Tab-separated table of C-alpha atoms in Angstrom:
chain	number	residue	atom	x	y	z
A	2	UNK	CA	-54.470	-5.206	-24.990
A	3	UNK	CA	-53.053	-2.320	-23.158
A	4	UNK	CA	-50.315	-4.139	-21.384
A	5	UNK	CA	-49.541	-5.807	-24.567
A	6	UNK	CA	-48.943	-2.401	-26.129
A	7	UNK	CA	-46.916	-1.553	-22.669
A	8	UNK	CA	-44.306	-4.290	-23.280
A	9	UNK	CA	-44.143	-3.674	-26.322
A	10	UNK	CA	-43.345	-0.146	-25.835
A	11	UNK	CA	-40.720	-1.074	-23.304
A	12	UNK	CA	-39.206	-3.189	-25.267
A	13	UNK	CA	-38.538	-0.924	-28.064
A	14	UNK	CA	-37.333	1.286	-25.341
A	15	UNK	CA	-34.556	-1.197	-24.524
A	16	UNK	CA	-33.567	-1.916	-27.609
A	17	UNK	CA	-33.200	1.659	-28.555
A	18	UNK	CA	-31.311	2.073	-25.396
A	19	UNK	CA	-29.242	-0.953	-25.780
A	20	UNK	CA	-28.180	0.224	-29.011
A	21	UNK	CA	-26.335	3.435	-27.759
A	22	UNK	CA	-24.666	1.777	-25.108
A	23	UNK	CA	-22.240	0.760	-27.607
A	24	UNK	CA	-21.017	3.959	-28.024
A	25	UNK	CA	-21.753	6.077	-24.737
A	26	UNK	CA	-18.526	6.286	-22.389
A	27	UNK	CA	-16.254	5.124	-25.572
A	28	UNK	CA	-13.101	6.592	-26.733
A	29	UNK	CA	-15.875	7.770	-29.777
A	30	UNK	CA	-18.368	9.638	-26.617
A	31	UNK	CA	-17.168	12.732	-27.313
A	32	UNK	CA	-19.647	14.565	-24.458
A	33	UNK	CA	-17.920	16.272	-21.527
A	34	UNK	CA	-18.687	15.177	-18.541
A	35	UNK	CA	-22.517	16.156	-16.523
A	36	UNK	CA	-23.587	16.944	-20.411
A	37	UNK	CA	-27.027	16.375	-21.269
A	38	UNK	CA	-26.523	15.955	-24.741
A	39	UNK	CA	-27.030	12.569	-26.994
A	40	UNK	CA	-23.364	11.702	-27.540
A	41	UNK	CA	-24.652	11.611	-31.591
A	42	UNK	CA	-24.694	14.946	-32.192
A	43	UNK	CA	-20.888	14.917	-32.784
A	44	UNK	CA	-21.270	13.454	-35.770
A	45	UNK	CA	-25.040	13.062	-37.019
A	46	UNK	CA	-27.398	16.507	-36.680
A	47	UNK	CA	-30.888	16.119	-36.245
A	48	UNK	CA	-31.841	18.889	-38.633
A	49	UNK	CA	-29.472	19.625	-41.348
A	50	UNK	CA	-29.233	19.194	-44.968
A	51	UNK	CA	-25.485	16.947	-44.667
A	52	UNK	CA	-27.092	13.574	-45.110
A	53	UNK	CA	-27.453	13.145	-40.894
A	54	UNK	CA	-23.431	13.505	-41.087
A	55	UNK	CA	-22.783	16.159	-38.703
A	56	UNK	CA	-18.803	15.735	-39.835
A	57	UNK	CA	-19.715	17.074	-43.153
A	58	UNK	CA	-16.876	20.422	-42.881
A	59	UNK	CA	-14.096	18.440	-41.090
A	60	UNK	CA	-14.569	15.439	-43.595
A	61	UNK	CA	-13.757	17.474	-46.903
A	62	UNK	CA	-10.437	19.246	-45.222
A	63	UNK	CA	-9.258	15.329	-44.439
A	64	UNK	CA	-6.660	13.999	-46.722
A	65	UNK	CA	-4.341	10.763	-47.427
A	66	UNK	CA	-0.720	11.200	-48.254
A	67	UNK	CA	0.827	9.453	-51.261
A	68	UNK	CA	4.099	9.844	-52.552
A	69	UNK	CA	4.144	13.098	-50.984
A	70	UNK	CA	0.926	14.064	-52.206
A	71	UNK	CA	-2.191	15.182	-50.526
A	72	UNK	CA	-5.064	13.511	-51.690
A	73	UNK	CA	-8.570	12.832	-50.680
A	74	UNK	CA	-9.336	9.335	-49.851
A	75	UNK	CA	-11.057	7.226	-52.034
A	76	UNK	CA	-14.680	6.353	-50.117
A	77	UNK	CA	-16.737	8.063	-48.189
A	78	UNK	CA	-16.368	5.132	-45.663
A	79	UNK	CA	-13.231	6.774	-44.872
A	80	UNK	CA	-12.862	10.423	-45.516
A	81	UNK	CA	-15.424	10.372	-42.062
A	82	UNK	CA	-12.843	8.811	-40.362
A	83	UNK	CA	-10.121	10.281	-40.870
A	84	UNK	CA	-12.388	13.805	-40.209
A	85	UNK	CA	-11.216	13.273	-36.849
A	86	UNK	CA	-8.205	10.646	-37.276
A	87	UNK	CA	-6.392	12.848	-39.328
A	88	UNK	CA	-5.152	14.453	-35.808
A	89	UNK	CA	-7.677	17.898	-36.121
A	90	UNK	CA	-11.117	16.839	-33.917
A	91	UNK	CA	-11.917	20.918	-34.983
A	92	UNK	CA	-15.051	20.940	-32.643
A	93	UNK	CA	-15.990	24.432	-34.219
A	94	UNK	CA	-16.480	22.557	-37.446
A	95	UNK	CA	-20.148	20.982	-36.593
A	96	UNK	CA	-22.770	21.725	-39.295
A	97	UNK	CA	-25.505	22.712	-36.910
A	98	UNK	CA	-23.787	23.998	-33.755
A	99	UNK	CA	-25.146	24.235	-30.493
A	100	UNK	CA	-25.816	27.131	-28.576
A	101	UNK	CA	-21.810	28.844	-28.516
A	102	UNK	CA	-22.072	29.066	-25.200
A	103	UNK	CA	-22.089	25.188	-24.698
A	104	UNK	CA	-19.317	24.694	-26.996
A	105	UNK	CA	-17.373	26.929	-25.357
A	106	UNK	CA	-17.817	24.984	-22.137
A	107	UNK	CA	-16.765	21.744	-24.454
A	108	UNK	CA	-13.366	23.312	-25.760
A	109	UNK	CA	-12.436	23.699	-22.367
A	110	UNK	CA	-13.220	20.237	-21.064
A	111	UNK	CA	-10.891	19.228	-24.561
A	112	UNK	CA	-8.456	21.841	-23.078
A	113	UNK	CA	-7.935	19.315	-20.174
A	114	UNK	CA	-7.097	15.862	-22.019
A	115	UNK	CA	-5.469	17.939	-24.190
A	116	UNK	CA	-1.478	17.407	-23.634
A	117	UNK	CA	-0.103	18.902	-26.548
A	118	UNK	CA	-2.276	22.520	-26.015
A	119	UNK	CA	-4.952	23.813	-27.327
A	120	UNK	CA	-3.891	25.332	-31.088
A	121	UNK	CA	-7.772	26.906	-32.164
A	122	UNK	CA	-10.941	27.430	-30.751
A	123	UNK	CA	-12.870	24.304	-30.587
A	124	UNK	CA	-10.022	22.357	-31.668
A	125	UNK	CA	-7.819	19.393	-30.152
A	126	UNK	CA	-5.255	16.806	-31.350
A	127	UNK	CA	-4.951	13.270	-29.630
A	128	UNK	CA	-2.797	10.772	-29.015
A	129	UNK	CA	-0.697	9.701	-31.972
A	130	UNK	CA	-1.431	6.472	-32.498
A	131	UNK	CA	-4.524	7.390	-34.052
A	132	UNK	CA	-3.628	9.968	-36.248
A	133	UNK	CA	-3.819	8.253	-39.429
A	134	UNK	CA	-1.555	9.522	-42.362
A	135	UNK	CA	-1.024	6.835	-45.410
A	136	UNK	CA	2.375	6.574	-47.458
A	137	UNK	CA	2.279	4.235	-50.418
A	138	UNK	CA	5.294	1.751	-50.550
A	139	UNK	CA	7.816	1.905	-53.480
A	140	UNK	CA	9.364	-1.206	-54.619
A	141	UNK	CA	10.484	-3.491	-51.458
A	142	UNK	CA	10.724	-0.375	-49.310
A	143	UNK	CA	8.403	-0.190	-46.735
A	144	UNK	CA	7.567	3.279	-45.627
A	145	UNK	CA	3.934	2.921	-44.690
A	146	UNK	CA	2.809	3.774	-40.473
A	147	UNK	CA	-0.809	2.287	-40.996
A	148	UNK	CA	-2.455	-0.636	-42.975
A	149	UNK	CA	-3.563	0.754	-46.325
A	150	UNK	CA	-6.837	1.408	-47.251
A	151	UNK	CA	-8.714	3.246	-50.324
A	152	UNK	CA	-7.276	-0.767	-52.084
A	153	UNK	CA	-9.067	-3.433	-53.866
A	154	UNK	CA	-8.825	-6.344	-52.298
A	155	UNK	CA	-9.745	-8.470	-55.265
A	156	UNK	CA	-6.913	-6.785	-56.997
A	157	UNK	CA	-4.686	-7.369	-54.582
A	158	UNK	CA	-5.305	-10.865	-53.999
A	159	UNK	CA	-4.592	-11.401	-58.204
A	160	UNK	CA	-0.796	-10.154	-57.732
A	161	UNK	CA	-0.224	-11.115	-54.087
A	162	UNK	CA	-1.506	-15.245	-53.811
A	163	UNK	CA	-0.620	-14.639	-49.831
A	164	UNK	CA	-4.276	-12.578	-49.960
A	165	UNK	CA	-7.846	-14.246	-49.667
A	166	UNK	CA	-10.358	-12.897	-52.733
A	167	UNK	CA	-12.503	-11.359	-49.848
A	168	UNK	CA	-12.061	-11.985	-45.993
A	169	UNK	CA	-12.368	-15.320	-44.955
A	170	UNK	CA	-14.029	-13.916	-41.933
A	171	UNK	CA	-17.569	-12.303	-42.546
A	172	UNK	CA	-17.260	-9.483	-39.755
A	173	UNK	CA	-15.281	-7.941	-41.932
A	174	UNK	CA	-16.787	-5.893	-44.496
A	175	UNK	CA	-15.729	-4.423	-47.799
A	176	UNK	CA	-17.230	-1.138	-49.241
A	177	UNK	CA	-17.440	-1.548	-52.824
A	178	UNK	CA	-14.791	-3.987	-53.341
A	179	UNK	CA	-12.700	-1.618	-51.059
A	180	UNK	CA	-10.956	-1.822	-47.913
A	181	UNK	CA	-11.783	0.992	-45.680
A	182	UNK	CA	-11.448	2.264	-41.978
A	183	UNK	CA	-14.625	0.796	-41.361
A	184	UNK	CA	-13.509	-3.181	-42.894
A	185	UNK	CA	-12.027	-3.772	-39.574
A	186	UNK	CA	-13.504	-1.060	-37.317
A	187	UNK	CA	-16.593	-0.221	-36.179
A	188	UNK	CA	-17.462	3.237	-34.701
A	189	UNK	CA	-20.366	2.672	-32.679
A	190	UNK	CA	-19.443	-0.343	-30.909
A	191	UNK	CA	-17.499	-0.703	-28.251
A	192	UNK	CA	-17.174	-4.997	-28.757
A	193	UNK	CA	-14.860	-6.823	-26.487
A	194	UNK	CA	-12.506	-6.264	-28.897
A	195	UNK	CA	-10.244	-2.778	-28.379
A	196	UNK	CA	-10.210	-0.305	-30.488
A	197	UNK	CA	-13.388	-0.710	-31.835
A	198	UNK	CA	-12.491	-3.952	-34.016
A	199	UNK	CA	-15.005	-6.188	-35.511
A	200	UNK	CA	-12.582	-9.569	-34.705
A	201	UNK	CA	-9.979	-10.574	-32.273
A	202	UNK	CA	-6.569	-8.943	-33.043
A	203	UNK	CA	-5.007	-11.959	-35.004
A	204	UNK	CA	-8.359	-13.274	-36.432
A	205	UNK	CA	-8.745	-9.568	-38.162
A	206	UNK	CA	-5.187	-10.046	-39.682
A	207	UNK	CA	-5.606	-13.571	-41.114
A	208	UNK	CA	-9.398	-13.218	-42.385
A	209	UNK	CA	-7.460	-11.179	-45.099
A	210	UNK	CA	-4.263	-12.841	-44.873
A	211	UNK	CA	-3.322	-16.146	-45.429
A	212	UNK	CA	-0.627	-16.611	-43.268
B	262	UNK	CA	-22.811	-38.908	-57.426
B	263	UNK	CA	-24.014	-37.989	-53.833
B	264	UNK	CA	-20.552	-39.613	-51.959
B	265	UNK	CA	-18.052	-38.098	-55.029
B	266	UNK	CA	-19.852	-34.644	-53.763
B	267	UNK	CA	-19.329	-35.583	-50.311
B	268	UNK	CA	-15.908	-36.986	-50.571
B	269	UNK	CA	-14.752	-33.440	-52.341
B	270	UNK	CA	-15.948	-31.168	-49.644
B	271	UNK	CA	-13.905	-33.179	-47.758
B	272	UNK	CA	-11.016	-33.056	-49.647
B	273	UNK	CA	-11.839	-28.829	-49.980
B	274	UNK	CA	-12.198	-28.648	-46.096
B	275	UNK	CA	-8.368	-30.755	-45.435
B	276	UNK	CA	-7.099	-28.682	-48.109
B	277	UNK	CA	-8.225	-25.414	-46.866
B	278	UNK	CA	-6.942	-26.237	-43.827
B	279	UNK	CA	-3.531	-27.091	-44.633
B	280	UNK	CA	-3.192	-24.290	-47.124
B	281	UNK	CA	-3.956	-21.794	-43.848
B	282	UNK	CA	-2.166	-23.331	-41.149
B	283	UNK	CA	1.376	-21.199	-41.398
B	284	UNK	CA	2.226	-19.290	-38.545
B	285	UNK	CA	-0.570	-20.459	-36.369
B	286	UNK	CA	0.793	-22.946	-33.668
B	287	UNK	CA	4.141	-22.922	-35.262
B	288	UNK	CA	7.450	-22.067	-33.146
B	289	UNK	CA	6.919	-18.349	-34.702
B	290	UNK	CA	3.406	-18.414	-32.623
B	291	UNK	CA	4.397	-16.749	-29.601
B	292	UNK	CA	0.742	-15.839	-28.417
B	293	UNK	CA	-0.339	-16.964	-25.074
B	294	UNK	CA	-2.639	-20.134	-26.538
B	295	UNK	CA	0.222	-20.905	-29.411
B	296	UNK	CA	1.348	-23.681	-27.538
B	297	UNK	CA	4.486	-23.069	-27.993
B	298	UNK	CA	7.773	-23.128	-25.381
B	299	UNK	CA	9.030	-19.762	-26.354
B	300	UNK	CA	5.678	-17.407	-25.851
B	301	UNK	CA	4.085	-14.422	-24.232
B	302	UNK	CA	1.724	-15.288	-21.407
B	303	UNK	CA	-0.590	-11.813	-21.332
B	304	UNK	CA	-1.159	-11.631	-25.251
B	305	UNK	CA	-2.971	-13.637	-27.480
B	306	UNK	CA	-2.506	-12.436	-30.504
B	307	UNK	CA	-0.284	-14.411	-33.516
B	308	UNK	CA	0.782	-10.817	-35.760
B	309	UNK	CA	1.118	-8.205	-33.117
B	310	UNK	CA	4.913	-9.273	-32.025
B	311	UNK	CA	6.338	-8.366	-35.513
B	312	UNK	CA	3.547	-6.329	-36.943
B	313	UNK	CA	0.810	-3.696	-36.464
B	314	UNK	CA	-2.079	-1.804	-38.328
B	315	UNK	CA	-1.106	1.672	-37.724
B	316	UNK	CA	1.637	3.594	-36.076
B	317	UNK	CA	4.548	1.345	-37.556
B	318	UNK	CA	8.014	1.864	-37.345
B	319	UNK	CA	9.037	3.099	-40.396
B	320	UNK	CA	12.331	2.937	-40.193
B	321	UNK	CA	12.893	-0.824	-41.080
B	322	UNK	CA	11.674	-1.058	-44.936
B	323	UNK	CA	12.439	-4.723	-45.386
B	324	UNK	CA	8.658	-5.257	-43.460
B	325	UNK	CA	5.605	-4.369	-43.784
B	326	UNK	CA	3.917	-2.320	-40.371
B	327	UNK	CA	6.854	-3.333	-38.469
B	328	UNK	CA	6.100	-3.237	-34.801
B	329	UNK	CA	9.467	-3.814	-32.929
B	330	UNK	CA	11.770	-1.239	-31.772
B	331	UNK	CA	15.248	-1.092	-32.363
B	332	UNK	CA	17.157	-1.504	-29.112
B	333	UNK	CA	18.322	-5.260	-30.013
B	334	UNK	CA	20.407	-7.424	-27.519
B	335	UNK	CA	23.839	-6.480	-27.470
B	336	UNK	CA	26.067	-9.801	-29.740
B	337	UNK	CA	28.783	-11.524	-28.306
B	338	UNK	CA	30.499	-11.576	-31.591
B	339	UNK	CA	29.624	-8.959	-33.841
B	340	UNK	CA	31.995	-10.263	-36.557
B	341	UNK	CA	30.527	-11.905	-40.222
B	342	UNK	CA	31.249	-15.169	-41.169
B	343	UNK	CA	34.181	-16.072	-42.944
B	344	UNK	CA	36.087	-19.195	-44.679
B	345	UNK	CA	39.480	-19.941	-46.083
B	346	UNK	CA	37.448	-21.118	-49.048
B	347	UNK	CA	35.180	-18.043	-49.430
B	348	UNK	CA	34.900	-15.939	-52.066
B	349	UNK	CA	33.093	-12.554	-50.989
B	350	UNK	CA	31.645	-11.104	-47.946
B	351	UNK	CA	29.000	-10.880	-46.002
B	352	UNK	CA	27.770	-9.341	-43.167
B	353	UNK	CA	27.799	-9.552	-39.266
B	354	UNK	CA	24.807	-8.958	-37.064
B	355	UNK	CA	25.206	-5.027	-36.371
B	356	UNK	CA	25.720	-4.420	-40.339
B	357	UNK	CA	22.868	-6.705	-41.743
B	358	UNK	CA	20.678	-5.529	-44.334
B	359	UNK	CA	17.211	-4.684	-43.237
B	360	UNK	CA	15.474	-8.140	-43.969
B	361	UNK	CA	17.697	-10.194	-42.340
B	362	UNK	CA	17.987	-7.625	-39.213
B	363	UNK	CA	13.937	-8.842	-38.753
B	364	UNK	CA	14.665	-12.038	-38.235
B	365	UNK	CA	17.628	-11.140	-35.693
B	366	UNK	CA	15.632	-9.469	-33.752
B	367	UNK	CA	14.305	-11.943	-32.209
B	368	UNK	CA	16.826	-14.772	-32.993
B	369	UNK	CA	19.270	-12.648	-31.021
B	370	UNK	CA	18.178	-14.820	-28.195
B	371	UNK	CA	15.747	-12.460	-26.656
B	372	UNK	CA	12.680	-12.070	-28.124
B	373	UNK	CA	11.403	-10.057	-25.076
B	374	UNK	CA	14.320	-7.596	-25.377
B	375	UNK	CA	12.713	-5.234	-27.912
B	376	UNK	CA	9.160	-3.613	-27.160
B	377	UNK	CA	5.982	-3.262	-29.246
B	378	UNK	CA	5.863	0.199	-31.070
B	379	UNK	CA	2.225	-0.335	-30.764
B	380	UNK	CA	0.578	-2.989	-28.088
B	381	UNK	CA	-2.640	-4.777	-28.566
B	382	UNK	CA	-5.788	-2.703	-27.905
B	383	UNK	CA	-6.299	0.669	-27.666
B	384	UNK	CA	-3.284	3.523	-27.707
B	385	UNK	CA	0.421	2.160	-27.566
B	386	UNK	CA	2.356	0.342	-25.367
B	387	UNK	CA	-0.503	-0.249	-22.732
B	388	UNK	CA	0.813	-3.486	-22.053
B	389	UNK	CA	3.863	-5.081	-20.821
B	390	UNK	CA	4.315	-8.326	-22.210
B	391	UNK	CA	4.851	-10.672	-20.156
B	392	UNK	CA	7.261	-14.249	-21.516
B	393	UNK	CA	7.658	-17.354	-20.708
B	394	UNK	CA	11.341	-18.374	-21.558
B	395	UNK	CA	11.852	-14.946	-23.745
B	396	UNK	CA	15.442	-15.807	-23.540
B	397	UNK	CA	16.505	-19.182	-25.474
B	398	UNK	CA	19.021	-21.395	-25.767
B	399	UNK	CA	18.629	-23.239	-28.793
B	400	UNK	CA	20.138	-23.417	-32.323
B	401	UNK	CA	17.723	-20.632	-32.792
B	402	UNK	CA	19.665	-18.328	-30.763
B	403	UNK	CA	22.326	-17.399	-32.855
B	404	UNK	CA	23.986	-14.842	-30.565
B	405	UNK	CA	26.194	-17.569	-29.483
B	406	UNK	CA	29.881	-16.650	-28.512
B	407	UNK	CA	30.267	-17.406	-31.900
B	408	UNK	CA	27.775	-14.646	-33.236
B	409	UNK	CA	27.415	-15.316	-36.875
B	410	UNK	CA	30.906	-16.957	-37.590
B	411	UNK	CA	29.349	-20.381	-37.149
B	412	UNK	CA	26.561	-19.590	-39.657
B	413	UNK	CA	25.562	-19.493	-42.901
B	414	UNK	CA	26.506	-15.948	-44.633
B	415	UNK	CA	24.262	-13.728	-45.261
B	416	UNK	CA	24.648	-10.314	-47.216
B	417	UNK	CA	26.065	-12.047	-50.226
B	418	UNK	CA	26.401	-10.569	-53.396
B	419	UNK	CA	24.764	-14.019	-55.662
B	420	UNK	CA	26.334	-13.007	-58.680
B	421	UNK	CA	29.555	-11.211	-57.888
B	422	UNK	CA	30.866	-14.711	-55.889
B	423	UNK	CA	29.848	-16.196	-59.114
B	424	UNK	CA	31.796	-14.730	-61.156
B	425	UNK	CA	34.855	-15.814	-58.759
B	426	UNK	CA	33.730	-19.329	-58.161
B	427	UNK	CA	32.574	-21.428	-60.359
B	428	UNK	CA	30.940	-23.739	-57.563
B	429	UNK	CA	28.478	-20.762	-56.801
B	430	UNK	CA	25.882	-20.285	-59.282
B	431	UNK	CA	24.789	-16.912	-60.480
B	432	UNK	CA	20.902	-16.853	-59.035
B	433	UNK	CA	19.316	-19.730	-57.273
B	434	UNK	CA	17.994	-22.472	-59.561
B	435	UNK	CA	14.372	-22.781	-57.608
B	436	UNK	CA	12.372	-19.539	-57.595
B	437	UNK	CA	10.969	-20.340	-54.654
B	438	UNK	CA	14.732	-19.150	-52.898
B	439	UNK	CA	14.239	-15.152	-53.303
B	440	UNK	CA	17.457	-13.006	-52.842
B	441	UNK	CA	16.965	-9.244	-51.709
B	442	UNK	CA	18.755	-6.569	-53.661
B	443	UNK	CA	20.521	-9.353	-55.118
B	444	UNK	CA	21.870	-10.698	-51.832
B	445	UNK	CA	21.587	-13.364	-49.820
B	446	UNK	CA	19.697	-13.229	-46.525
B	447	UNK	CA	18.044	-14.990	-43.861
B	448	UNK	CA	14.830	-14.669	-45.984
B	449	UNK	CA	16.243	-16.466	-49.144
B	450	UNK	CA	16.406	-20.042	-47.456
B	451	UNK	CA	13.625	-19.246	-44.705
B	452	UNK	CA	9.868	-18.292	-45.488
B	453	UNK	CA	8.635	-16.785	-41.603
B	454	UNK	CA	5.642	-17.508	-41.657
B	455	UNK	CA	5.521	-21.170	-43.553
B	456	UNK	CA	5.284	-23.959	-40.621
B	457	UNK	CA	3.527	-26.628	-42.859
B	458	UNK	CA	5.951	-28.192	-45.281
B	459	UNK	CA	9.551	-27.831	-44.725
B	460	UNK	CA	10.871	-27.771	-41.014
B	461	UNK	CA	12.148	-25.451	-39.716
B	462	UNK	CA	10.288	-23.045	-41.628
B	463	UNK	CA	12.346	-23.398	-45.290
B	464	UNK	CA	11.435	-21.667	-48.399
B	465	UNK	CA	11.333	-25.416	-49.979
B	466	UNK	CA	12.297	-28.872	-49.307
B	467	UNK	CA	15.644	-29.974	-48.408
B	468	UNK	CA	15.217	-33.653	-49.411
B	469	UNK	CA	18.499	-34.649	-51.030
B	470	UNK	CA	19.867	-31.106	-49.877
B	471	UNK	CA	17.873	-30.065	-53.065
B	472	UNK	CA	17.765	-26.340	-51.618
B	473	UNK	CA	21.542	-26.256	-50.596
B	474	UNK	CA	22.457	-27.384	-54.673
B	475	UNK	CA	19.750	-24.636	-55.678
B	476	UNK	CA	22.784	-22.247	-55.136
B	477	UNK	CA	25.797	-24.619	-54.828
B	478	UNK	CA	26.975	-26.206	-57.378
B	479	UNK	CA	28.705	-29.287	-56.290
């Protein structure tokens, strides 16, 4: 009985284990190095009244662009996103921080990857490619950087017959009806697909698309 | 009841599939496991050559998340077609209008000569692409030392040559043939990513020459 309850132990030990791997040493393991720290607490507190989103002050200052307009984007599923994507990481931002000394010894570990300098305490930008700002395209003029999101797909599909009713491929997962960030990326895991894509590169495109 | 049930998930299946197969395995496949003669031999993936999710290049807004820069081959002849028996003009291969400048891109006769805004995988450009036979020397190349002086026009104004030939008509006559602004362009007669039906890659069948009459009267 009491190995029984050993294994059994162990095994939920793995699991739980196996289940961060995903994300430790990521693009998304925001930790400096030697830290002692779960690489969680970047985004999810353990005490804290934001719904275990640690992002909860960076997430309401992140924004879309449309026509020139700022607006906020449509889900949840993304406004956590782009809470860092939208190019302001804004360290100092954490609901429940940790002791100041420890994030001071954090901005300067960001001061280091940082290329472009270091603009406010605790904050960083990062490469450009995954700074995420979203322009709307006018009639036949296409002005948008990144794939839209915050859209129907269902909708879509009704005007545009060279779109699928809902992704051919089930990896890919609407919120709501919506496409968001999180339709063709997931944060925690680190798949053998780069960045943090649910499907190969072309089967993402044509789950959606029927080229 | 049982084989009509059967014999219509068949039929769903072989349509399915040939309602999907476009750009997959056709000439305009150039990932590593396309198959194809013209291809990349380090990336396997079908959309990334012409188009990516984020960081695009703006500045061409006759495509969606265009991914190629704009340093194109240098043309032989940069001069636009023209006939004795032509009644408008059109435009050479530096001048082209933004859809058509897509397709020469690559039908320049180096598809390797422009790089990815935004390479497969994580942050951009982290690959060099690697080709097998990037440069070409088929019809497809059309940076022959005749440029586009032995081609079809493209950049013409539909209606306008109507109105000063009467052999021309005023919009095509098949809505599948889509002009761009009102002109002409590589995109009216070809459909990119459209392998299945009509070779090489036409907006609709050519049997009879139906699609050259859809604009020509003769």
């Amino acid at each position: 009985m009491k190995k029984v309850s050993f294994k059994i132990i162990l095994l939920f030990l793995l699991h739980v284990s196996a289940s961060h791997a995903g994300i430790d040493g990521s693009g998304h393991d925001l930790r400096p190095p030697h830290s002692k720290d779960l690489a969680c607490i970047y985004c999810h507190p353990p005490y804290g009244d934001a719904g275990l989103n640690q992002r909860w002050t960076s997430e309401t200052r992140s924004w879309i662009e449309q026509n020139g307009k700022k607006k906020k984007p449509l889900l949840k599923a993304a406004r956590i996103c782009l809470g860092c994507h939208d190019g302001n990481m804004a360290m100092d931002s954490l609901l429940n921080l940790p002791e100041v000394k420890r994030i001071t010894i954090r901005s300067r570990r960001w001061k280091e990857l940082d290329d472009s300098g270091f603009k406010v305490y605790g904050r960083s930008k990062f490469k450009e490619e995954a700074r995420i700002i979203k322009v709307v395209n006018t009639d036949q003029v296409y002005d948008a950087t990144d794939h839209p999101i915050g859209i129907r797909l269902s909708d879509s599909s009704y005007i545009d017959e060279g779109l699928y009713k809902e992704p051919i491929n089930p990896s890919l997962r609407l919120f709501k009806g919506f496409i968001e960030c999180f339709t063709c990326h997931s944060v925690h895991n680190t798949t053998a697909y780069s960045p943090f894509l649910v499907s190969s590169g072309t089967e993402l495109c044509l789950s959606c698309h029927r080229k | 009841m049982k084989k009509a049930l059967i014999i219509a998930l068949c039929l769903v299946f072989v349509i399915a599939g040939v309602a999907v197969a476009g750009i997959r395995y056709s000439k305009h496949d150039l990932s590593s496991s396309g198959g194809q003669n013209t291809r990349s031999t380090n990336v396997d993936e079908v959309c990334v050559f012409c188009h990516t999710p984020h960081a695009s290049n703006t500045s061409m807004t006759a495509a969606p998340l265009w991914n190629r820069s704009d340093n194109s081959t240098t043309w032989s002849n940069t001069n636009a077609y023209t006939s004795p028996t032509m009644d408008g003009t059109s435009t050479g291969p530096n001048n082209a209008n933004p859809i058509s400048k897509a397709c020469l891109s690559c039908h320049d006769g180096n598809v390797g000569d422009e790089t990815l805004v935004n390479g497969p995988g994580s942050g951009t450009n982290t690959i060099t692409i690697q080709w097998q036979n990037a440069i070409y020397s088929t019809v497809a190349n059309l940076n022959d030392t005749a440029g586009l002086t032995n081609d079809h026009p493209i950049g013409l104004n539909m209606a306008a040559i109507s109105a000063l030939d009467n052999e021309i008509y005023n919009s095509p006559q098949n809505a599948n043939l889509r002009l761009f602004n009102g002109l002409v362009e590589c995109a009216t007669c070809h459909s990119v990513h459209n392998s299945t039906n009509y070779q090489p890659f036409l907006a609709m069948s050519n049997a009879g020459s139906a699609m050259c009459l859809a604009c020509h009267n003769k």
